[in-house]
Short mmCIF file of C-alpha atoms in Angstrom, two decimals:
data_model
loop_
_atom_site.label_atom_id
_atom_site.label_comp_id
_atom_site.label_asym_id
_atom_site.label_seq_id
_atom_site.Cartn_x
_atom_site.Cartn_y
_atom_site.Cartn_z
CA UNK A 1 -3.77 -23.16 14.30
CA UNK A 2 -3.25 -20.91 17.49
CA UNK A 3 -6.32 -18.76 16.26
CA UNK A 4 -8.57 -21.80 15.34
CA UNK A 5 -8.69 -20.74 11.80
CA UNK A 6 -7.99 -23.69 8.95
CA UNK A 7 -9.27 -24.41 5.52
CA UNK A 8 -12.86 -25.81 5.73
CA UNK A 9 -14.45 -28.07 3.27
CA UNK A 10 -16.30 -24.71 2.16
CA UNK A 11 -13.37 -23.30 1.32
CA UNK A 12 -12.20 -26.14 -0.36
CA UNK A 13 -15.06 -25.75 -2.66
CA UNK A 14 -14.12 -22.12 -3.39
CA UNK A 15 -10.52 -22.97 -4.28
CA UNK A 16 -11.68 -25.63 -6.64
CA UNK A 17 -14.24 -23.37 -8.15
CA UNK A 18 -11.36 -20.88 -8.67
CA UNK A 19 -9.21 -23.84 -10.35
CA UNK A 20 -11.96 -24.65 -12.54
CA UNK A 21 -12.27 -20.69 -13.96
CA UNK A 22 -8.44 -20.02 -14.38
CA UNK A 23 -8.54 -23.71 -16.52
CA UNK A 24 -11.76 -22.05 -18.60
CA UNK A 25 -10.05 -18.60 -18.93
CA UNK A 26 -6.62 -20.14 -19.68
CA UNK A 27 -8.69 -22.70 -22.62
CA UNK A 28 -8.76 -25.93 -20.98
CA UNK A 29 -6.58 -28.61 -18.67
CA UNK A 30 -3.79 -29.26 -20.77
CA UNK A 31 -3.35 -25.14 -21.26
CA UNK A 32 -3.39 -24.82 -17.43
CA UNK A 33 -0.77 -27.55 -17.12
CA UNK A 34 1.56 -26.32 -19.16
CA UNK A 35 1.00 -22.56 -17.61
CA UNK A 36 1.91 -24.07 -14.04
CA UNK A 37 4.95 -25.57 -15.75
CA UNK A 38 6.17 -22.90 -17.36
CA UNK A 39 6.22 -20.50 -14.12
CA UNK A 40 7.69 -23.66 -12.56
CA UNK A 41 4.87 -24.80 -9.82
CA UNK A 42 3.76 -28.05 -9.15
CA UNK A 43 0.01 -28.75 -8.73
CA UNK A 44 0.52 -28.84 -4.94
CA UNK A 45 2.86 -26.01 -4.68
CA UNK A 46 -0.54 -24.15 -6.64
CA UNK A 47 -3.03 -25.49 -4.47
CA UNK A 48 -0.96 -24.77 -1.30
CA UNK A 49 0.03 -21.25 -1.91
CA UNK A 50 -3.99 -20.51 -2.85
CA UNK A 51 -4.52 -22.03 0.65
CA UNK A 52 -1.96 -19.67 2.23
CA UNK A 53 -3.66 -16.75 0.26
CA UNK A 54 -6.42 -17.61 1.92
CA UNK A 55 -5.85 -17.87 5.77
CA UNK A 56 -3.67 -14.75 5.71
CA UNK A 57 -7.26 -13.29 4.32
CA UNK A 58 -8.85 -14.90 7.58
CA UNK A 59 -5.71 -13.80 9.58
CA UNK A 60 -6.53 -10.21 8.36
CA UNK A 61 -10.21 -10.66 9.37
CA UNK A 62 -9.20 -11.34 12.88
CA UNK A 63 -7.16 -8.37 13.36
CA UNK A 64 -10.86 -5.94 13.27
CA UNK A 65 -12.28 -9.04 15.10
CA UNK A 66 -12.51 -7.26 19.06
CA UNK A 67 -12.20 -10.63 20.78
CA UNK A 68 -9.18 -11.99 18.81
CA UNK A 69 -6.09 -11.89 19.75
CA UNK A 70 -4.73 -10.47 16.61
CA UNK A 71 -6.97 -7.44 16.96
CA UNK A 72 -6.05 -4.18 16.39
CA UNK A 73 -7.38 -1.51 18.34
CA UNK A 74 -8.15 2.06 16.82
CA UNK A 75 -5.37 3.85 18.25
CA UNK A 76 -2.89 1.42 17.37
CA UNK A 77 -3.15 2.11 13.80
CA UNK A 78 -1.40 5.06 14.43
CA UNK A 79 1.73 3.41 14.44
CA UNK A 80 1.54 2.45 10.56
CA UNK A 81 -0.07 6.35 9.54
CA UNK A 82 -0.69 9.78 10.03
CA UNK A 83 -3.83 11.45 9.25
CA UNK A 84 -2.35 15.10 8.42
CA UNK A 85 -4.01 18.05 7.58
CA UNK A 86 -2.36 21.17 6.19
CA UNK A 87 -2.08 24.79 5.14
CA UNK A 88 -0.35 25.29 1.97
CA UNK A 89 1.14 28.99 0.87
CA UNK A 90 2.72 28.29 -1.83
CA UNK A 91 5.71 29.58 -3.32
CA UNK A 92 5.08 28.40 -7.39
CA UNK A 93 2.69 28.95 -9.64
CA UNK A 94 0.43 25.72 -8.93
CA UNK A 95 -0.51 25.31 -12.57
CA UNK A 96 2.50 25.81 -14.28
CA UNK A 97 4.86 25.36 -11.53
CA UNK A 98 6.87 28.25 -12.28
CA UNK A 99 8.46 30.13 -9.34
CA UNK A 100 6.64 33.23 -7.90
CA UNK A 101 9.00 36.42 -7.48
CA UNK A 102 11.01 36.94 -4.25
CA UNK A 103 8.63 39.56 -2.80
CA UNK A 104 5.39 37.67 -3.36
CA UNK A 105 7.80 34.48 -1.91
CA UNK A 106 8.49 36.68 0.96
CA UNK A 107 5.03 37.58 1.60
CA UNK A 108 3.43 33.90 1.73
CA UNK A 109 6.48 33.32 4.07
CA UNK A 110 5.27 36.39 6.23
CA UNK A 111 2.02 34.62 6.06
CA UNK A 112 2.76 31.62 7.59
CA UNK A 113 4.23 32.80 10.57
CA UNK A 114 1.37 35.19 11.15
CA UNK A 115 -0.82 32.34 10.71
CA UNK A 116 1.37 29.81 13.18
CA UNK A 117 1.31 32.60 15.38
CA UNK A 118 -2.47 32.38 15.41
CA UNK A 119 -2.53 28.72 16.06
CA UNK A 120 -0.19 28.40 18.79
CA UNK A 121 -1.96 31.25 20.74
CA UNK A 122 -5.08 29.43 20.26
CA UNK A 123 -7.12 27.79 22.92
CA UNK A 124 -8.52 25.28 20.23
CA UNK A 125 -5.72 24.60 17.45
CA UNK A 126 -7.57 22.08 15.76
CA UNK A 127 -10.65 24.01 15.44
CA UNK A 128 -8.90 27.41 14.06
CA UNK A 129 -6.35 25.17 12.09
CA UNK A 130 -9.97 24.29 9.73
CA UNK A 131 -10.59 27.57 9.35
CA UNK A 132 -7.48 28.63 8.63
CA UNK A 133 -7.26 26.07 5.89
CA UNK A 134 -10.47 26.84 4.61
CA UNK A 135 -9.36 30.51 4.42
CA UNK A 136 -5.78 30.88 3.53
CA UNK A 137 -4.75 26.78 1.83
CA UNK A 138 -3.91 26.95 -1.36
CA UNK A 139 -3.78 22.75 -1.63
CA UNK A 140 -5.82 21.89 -4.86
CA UNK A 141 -6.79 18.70 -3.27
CA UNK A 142 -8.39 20.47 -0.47
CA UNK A 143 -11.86 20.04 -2.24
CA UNK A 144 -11.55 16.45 -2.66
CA UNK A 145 -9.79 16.30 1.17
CA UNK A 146 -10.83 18.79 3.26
CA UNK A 147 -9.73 16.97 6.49
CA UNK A 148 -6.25 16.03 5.19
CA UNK A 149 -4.69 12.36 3.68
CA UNK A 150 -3.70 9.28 5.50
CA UNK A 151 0.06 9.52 4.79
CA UNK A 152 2.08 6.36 5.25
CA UNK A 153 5.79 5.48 5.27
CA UNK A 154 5.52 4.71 1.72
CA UNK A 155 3.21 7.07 0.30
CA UNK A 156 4.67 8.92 -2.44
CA UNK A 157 3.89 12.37 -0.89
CA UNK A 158 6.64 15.19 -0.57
CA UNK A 159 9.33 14.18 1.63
CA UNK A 160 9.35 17.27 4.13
CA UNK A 161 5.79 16.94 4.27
CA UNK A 162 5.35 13.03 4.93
CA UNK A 163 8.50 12.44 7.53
CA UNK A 164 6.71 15.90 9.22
CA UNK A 165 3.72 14.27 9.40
CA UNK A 166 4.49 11.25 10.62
CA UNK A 167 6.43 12.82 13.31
CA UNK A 168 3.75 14.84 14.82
CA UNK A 169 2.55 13.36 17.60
CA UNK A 170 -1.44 13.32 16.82
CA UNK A 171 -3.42 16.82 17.83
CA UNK A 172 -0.17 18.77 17.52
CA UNK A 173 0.55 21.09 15.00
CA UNK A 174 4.46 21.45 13.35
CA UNK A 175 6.29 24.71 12.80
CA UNK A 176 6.56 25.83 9.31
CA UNK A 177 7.65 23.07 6.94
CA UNK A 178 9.29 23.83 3.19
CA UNK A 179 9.25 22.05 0.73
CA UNK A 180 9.08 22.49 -3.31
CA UNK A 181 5.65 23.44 -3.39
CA UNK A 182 5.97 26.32 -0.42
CA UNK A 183 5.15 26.70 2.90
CA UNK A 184 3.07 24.22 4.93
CA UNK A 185 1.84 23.91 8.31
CA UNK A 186 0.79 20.55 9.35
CA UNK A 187 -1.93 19.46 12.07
CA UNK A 188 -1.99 15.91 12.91
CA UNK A 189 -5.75 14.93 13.53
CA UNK A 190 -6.88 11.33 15.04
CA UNK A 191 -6.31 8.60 12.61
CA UNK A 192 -9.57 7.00 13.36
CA UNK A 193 -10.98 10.17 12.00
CA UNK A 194 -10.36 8.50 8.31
CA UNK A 195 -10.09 5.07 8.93
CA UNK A 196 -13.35 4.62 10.66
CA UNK A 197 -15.46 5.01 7.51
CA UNK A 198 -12.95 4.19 5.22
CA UNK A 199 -12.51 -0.05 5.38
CA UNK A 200 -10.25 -0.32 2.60
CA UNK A 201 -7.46 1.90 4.03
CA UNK A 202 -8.18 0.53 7.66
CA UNK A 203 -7.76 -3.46 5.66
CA UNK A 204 -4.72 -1.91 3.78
CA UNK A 205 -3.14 -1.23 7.63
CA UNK A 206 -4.10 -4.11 9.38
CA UNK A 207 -1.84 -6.10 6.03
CA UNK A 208 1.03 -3.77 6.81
CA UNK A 209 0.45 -4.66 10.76
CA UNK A 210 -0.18 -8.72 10.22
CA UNK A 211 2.71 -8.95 7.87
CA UNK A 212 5.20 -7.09 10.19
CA UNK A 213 3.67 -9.53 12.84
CA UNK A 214 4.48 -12.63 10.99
CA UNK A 215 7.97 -11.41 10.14
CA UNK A 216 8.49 -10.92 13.84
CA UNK A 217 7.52 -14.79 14.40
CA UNK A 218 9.94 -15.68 11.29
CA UNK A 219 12.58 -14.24 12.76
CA UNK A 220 12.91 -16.43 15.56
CA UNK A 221 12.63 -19.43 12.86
CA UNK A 222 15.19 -21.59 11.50
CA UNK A 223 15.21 -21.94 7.96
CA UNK A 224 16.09 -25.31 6.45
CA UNK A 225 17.76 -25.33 2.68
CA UNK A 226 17.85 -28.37 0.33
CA UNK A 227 20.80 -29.85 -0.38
CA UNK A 228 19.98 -29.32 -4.37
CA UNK A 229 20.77 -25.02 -3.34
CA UNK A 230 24.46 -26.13 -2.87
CA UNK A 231 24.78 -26.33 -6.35
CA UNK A 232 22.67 -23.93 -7.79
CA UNK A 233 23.01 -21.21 -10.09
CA UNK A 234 20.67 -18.65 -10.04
CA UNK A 235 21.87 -16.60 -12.54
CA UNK A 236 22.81 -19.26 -14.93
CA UNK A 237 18.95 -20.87 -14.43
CA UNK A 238 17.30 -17.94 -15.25
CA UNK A 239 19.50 -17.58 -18.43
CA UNK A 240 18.84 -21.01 -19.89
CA UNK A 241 14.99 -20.65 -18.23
CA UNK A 242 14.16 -17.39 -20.48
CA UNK A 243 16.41 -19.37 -23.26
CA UNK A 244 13.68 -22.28 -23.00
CA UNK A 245 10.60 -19.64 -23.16
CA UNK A 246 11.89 -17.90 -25.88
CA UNK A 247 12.37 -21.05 -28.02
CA UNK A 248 8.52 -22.25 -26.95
CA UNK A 249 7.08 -18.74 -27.82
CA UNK A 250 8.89 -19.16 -30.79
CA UNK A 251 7.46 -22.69 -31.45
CA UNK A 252 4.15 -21.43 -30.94
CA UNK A 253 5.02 -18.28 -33.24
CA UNK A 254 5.70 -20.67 -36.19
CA UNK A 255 3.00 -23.09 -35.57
CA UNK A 256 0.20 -20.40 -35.38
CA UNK A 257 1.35 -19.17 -38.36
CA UNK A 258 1.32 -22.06 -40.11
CA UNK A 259 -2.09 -22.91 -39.34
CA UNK A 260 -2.99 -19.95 -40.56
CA UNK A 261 -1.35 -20.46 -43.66
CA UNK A 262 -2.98 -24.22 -44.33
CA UNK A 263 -6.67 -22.24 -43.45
CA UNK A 264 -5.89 -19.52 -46.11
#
């Protein structure tokens, strides 16, 4: 309500058409009913949460929207990122990921600071830092990311490498980071770089930005329990709940098997 946005009769239409497909692709009304019951929603609880689903998605439309208020602004993505670049040396064999030997280990080592050297001397870091990589980077991925990766909080990338990256502050370049692979040095290059042609990692910020922005309004909520949660066992539910689907797969088990048996 505070950003105008609500569920027209438009969008009404599109959640019924949606209805109407999971009832055809589930085999007909009486299949869909008995799929709502058995993951325990009510036909209201259904249609509201598919109305949730989709203002958030209007929510997250507003936050590349310049005159909203939920808007975010290029450089503010770089709170939820890093676009990192780097210069691998490494220090195992890349295809087999055996170890190299301690002088050609001591070598790439010798490298890198040669190469940091460079950098810090230079007048433009970011400039030499591509040419560097392009010379001396031994990443595999380089082909297929020749500018670097978007590396988030949760990305699954080395450890040393990510929490490096993401505490550059961007343009700056680290010292010499190690990690299991070898030797890196990391340049942190303007997020909007990647996001700006790239709308499905710049939508899959904005979500991490929106929902951290409705958590912050939830937390200065007061959440109201039923009366029915005094006495409820969660544990002991969910026993006797996969007890019940067990017996109805079961059910269905027997009776399939039976028809079969009557059409033989």
């Amino acid at each position: 309500a505070q950003y105008g946005l609500s569920i027209t009769e438009e969008d009404e239409a599109t959640l019924a058409e949606g209805r109407a497909s999971m009832v055809e692709n589930l085999g007909g009304e009486e299949a869909f009913q008995d799929y709502l019951g058995t993951i325990g929603l009510s036909e209201a609880n259904y249609t509201r949460i598919n109305r949730s689903a989709m203002l958030y998605e209007k929510l997250l439309d507003l936050t590349m929207d310049e005159s909203s208020g939920l808007y975010l602004a290029p450089e503010d993505y770089e709170a939820y990122a890093a676009y990192a670049d780097h210069i691998l040396l490494a220090t195992i064999d890349l295809t087999t990921r055996e170890p190299l030997g301690e002088e050609e280990a001591s070598a790439k080592r010798a490298l890198a600071e040669d190469l940091l050297a460079r950098l810090q001397a230079a007048e433009n870091q970011a400039e030499l830092f591509g040419q560097l990589a392009a010379e001396y980077s031994e990443d595999t991925g380089r082909a297929s990311n020749p500018n670097g990766y978007v590396v988030t909080p949760d990305s699954s990338f080395v450890a040393s490498f990510k929490e490096t990256a993401l505490a550059l502050e961007p343009g700056t370049i680290s010292g010499i980071v190690e990690s299991e692979y070898g030797y890196h040095i990391l340049l942190r290059r303007p997020l909007w770089d990647a996001l700006e042609g790239d709308t499905t990692q710049r939508e899959n910020l904005a979500d991490t930005y929106l929902g951290n922005t409705i958590e912050e309004r939830a937390a200065g909520m007061t959440a109201v329990f039923s009366e029915k949660l005094d006495s409820f066992d969660a544990g002991e539910f969910y026993k006797k709940y996969t007890e019940v689907l067990a017996q109805r797969e079961a059910a269905e088990e027997a009776e399939n098997a039976a028809m079969e048996t009557v059409e033989e």
